[in-house]
Coordinates of N, CA and C in Angstrom, one line a residue:
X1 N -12.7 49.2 -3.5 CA -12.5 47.9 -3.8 C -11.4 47.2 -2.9
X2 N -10.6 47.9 -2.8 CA -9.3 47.6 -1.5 C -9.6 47.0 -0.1
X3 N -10.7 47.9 0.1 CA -10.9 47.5 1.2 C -12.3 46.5 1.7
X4 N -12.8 46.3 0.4 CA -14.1 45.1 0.1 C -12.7 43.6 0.2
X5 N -11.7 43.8 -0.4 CA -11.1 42.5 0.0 C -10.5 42.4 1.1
X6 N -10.0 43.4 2.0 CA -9.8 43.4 3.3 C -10.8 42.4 4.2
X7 N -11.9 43.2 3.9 CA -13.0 42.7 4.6 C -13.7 41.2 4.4
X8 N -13.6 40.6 2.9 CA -13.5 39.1 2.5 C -12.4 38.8 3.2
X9 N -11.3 38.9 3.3 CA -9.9 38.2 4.0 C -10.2 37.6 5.7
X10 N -10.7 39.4 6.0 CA -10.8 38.9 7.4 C -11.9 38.3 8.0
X11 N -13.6 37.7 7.4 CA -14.5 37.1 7.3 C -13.6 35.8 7.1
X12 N -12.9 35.5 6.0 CA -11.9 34.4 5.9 C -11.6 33.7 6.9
X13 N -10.9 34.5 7.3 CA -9.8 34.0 8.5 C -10.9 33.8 9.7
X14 N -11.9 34.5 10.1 CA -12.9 34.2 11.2 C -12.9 32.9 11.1
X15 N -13.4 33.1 9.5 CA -14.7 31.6 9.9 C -13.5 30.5 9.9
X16 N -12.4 30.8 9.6 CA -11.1 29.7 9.6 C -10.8 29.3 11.3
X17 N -10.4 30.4 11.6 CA -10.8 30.4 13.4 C -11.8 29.7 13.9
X18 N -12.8 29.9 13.6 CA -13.8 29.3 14.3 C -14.2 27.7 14.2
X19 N -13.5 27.2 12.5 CA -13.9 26.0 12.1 C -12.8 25.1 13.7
X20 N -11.6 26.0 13.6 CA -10.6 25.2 14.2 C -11.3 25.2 15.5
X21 N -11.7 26.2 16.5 CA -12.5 26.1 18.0 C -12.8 25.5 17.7
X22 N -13.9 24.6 17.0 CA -15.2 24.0 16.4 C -14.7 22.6 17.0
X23 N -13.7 22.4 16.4 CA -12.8 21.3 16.7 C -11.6 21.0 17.9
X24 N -11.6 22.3 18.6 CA -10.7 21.9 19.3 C -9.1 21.8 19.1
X25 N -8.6 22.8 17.9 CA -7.4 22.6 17.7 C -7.1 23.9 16.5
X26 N -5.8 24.0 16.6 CA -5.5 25.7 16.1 C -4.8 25.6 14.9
X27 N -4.8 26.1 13.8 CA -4.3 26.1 12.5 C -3.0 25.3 12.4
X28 N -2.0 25.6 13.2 CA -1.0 24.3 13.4 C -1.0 23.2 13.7
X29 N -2.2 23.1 14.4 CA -2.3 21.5 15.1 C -3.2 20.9 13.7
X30 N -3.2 21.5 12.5 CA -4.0 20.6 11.5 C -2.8 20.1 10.6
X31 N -1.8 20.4 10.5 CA -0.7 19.9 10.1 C -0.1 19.1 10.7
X32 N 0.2 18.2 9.6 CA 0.2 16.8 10.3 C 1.9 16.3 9.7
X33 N 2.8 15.3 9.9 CA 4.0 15.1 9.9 C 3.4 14.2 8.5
X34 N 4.1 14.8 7.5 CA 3.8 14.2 6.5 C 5.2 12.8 6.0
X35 N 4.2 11.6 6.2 CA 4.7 10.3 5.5 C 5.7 10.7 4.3
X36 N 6.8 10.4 4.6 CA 7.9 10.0 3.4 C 8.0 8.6 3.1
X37 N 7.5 8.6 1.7 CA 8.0 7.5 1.0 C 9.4 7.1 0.7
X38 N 9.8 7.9 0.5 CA 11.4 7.3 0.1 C 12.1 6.8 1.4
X39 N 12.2 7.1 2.9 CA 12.0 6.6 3.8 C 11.5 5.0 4.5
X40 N 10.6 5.3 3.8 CA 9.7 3.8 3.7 C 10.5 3.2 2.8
X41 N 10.8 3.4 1.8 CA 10.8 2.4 0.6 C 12.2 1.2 1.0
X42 N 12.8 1.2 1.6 CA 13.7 0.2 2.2 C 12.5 -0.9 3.0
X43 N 12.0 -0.5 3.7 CA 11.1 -1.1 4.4 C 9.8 -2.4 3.7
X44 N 9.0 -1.0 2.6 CA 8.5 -2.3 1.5 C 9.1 -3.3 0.9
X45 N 10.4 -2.9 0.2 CA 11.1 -3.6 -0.4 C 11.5 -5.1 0.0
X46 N 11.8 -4.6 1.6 CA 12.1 -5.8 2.1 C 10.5 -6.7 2.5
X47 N 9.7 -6.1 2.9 CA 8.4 -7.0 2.8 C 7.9 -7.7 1.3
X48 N 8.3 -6.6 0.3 CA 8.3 -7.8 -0.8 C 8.8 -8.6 -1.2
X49 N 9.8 -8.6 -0.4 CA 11.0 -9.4 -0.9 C 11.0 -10.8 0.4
X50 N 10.2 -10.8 1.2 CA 9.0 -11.7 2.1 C 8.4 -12.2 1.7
X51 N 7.3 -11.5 1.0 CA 6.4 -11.9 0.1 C 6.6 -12.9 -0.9
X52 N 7.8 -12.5 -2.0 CA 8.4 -13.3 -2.6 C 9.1 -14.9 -2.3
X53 N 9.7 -15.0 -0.8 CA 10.3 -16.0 -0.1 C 8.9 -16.8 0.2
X54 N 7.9 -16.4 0.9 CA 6.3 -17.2 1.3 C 5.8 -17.7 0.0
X55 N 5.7 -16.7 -1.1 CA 5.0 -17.7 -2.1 C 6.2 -18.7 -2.9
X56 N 7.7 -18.6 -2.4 CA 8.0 -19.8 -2.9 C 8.4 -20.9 -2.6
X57 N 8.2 -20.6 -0.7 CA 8.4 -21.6 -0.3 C 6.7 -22.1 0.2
X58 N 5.7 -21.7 -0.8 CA 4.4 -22.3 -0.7 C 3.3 -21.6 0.5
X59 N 4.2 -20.8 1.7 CA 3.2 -20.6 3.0 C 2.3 -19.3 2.8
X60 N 1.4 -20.1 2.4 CA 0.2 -19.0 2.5 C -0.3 -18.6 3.7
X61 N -0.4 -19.4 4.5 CA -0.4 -18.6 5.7 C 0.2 -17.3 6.2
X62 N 1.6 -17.6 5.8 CA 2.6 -16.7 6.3 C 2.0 -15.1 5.5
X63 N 1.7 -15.5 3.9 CA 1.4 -14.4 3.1 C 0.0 -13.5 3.3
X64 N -0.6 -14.5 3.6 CA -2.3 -13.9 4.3 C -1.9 -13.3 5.7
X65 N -0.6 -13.4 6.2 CA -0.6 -12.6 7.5 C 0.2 -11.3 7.3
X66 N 0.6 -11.0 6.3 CA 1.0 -9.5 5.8 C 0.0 -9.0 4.8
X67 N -1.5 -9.0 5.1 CA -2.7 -8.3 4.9 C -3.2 -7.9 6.0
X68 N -3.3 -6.5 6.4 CA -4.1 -6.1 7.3 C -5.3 -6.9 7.2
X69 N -5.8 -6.5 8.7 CA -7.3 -6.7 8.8 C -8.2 -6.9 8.8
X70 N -8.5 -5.5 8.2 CA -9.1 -5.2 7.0 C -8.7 -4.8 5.6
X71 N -7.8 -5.6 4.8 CA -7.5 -5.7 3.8 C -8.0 -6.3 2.7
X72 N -7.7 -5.9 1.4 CA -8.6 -6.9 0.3 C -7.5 -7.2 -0.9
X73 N -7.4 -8.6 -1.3 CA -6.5 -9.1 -2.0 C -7.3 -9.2 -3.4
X74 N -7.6 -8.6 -4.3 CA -8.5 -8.3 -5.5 C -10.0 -8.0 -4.9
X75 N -10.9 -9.3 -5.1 CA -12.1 -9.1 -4.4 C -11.8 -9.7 -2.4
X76 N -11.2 -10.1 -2.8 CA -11.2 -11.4 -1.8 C -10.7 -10.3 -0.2
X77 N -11.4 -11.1 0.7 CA -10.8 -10.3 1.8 C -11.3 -11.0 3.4
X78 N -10.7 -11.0 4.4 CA -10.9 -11.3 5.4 C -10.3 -12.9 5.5
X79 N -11.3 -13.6 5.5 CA -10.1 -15.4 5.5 C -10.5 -15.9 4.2
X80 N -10.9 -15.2 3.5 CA -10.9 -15.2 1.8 C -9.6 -15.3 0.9
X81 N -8.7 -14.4 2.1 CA -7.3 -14.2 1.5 C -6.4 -15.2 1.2
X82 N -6.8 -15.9 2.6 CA -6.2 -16.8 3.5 C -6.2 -18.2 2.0
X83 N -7.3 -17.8 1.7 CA -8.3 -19.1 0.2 C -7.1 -18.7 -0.7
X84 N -7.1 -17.2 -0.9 CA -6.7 -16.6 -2.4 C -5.4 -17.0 -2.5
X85 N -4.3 -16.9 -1.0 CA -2.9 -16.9 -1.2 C -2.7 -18.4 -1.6
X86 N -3.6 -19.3 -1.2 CA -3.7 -20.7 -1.2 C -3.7 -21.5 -2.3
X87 N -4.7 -20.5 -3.3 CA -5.0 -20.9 -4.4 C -3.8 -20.4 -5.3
X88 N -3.3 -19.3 -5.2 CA -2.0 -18.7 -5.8 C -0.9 -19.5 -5.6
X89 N -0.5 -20.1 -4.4 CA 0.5 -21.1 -4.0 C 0.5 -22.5 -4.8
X90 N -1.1 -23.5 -4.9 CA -1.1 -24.2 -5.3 C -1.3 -24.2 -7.1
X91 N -1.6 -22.8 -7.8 CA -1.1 -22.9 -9.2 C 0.1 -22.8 -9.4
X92 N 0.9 -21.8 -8.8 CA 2.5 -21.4 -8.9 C 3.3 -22.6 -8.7
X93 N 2.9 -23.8 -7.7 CA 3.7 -25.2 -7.6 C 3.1 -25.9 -9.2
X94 N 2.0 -26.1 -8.9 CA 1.2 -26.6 -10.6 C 2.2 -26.3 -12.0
X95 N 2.0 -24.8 -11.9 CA 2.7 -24.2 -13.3 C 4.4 -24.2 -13.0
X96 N 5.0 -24.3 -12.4 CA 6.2 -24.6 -11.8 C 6.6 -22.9 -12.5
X97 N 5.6 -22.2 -11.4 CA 6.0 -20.5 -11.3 C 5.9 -19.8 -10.4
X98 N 6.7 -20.0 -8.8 CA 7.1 -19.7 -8.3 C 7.6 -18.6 -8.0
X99 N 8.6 -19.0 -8.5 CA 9.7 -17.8 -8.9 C 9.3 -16.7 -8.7
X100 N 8.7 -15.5 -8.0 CA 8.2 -14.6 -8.4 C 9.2 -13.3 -8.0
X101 N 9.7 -12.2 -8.6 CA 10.0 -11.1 -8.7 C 9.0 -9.8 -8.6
X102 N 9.2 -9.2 -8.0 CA 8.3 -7.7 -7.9 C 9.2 -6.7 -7.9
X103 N 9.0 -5.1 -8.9 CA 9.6 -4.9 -8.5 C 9.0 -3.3 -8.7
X104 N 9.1 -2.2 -7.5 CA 8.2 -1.6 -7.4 C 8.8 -0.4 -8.1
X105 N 8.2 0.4 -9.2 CA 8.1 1.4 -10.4 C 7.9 2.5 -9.6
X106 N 6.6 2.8 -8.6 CA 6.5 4.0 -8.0 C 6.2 3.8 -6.1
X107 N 6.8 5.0 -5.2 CA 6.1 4.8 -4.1 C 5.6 5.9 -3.8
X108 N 4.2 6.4 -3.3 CA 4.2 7.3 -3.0 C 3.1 7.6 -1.4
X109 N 3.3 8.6 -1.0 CA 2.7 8.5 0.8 C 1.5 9.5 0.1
X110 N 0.1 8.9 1.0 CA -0.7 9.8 0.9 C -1.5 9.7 2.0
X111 N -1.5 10.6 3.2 CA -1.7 10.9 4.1 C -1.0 10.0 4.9
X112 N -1.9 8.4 5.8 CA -0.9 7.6 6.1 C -1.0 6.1 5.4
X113 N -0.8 6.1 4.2 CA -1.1 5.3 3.3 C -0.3 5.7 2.5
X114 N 0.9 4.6 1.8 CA 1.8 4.3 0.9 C 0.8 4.0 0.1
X115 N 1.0 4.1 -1.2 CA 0.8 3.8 -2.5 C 2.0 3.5 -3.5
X116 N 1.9 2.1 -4.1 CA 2.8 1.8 -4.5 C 2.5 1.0 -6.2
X117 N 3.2 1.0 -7.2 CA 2.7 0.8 -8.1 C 4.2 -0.2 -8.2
X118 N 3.8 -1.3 -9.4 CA 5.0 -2.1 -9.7 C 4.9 -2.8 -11.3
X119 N 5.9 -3.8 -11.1 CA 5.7 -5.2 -12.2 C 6.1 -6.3 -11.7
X120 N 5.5 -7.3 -12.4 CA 6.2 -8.9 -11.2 C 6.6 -9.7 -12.3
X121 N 7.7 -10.2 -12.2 CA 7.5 -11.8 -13.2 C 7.6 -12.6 -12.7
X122 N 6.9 -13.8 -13.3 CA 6.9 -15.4 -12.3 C 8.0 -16.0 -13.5
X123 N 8.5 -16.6 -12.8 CA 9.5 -17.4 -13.3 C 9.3 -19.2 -13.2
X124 N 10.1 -19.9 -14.2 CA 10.3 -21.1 -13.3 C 11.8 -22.0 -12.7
X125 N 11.8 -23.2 -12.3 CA 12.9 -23.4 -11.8 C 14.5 -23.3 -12.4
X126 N 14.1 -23.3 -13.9 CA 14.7 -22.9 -14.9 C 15.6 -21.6 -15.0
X127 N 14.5 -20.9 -14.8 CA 14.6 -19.0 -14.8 C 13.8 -18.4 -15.9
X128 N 13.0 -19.8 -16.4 CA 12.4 -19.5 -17.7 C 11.0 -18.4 -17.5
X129 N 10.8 -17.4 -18.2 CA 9.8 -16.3 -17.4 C 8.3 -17.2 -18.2
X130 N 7.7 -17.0 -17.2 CA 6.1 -18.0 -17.6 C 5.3 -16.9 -17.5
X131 N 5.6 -15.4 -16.9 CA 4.3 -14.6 -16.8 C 4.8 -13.4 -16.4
X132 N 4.4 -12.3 -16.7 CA 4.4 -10.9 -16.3 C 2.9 -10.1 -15.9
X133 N 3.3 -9.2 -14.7 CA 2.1 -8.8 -14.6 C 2.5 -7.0 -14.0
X134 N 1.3 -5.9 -14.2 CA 1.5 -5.0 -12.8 C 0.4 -4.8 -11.9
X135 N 0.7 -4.2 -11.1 CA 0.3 -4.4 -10.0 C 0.2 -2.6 -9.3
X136 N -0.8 -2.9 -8.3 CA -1.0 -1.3 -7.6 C -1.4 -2.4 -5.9
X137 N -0.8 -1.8 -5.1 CA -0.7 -1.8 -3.6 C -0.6 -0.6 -2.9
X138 N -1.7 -0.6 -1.8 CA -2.2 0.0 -1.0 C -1.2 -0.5 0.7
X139 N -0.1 0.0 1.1 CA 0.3 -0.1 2.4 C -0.5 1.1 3.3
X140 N -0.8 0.0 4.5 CA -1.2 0.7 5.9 C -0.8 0.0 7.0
X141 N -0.3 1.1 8.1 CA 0.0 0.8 9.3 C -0.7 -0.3 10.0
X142 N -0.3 -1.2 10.8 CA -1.4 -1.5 11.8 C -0.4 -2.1 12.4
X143 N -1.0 -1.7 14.0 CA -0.3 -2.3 14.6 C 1.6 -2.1 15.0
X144 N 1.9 -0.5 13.9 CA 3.2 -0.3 13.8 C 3.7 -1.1 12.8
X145 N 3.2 -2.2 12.0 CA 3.6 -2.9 10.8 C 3.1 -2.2 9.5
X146 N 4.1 -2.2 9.1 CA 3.0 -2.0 7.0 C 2.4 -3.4 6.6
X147 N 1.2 -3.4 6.5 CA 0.6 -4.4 6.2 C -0.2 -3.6 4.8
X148 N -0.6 -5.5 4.1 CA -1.0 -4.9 2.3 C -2.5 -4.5 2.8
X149 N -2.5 -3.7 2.3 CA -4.4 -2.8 2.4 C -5.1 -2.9 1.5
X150 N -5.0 -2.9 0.2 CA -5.6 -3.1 -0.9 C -4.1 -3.7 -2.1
X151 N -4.7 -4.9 -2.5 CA -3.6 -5.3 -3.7 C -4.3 -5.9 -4.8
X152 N -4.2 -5.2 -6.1 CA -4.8 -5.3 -7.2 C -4.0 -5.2 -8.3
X153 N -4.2 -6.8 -9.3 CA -3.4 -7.1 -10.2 C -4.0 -6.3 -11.3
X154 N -3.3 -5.6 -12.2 CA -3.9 -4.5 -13.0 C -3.7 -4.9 -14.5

């Protein structure tokens, strides 16, 4: 029996060898510099805290340009967003809720994609709270920026 698992081990390890030739790269070169979140999280913070300043001072533009490229703001995506942040701008002035706070509960890296979970409240000029919500965000690179990749009100 001892040496029936020798013999599984080192069939193992071949075909592990071989997957890597296969590709051009050797059991170390598949490890990869793994993303720290807590590193990052200064960094989102302050983009939400961007985020926050755009939707109250109304520029949706500005807010649809911290969505990647390919990004999706619920369904909405591409110059959809552009609609979405628009329409969020012009109820937030409507409901005089503005104000918005976010504030993020979890972060975590998964491969090269932050994952970030939170809560928000909109407020009005008051400080009176009109609405709470949570939320899940999807950060990815582009370009060297963290841009929103997927953002879904939950």
């Amino acid at each position: 029996m001892p040496q029936q698992i020798d013999k599984i081990t080192l069939v193992c390890l071949a075909f592990l060898f071989c997957i890597s030739k296969v590709h051009g790269q050797t059991a170390n070169e598949f490890k990869t510099s793994p993303l720290d979140a807590d590193k990052e999280k200064p960094v989102i913070e302050s983009l939400i805290k961007q985020y926050s300043k755009f939707l109250l001072e109304g520029d949706s533009v500005s807010l649809a340009a911290m969505y990647a490229s390919n990004g999706k703001l619920g369904c909405a995506q591409g110059d959809e967003i552009l609609s979405a942040t628009g329409n969020w701008v012009r109820s937030a002035i409507k409901n005089d809720s503005r104000h918005v706070n976010f504030k993020t509960n979890t972060l975590t890296a998964d491969g090269e994609l932050l994952i970030e979970t939170g809560t928000a409240e909109g407020r009005n000029e008051e400080g009176e709270l009109k609405y709470t919500f949570r939320y899940l965000v999807v950060w990815k690179k582009e370009n060297g920026t963290w841009k929103l990749y997927r953002d879904i009100v939950l």
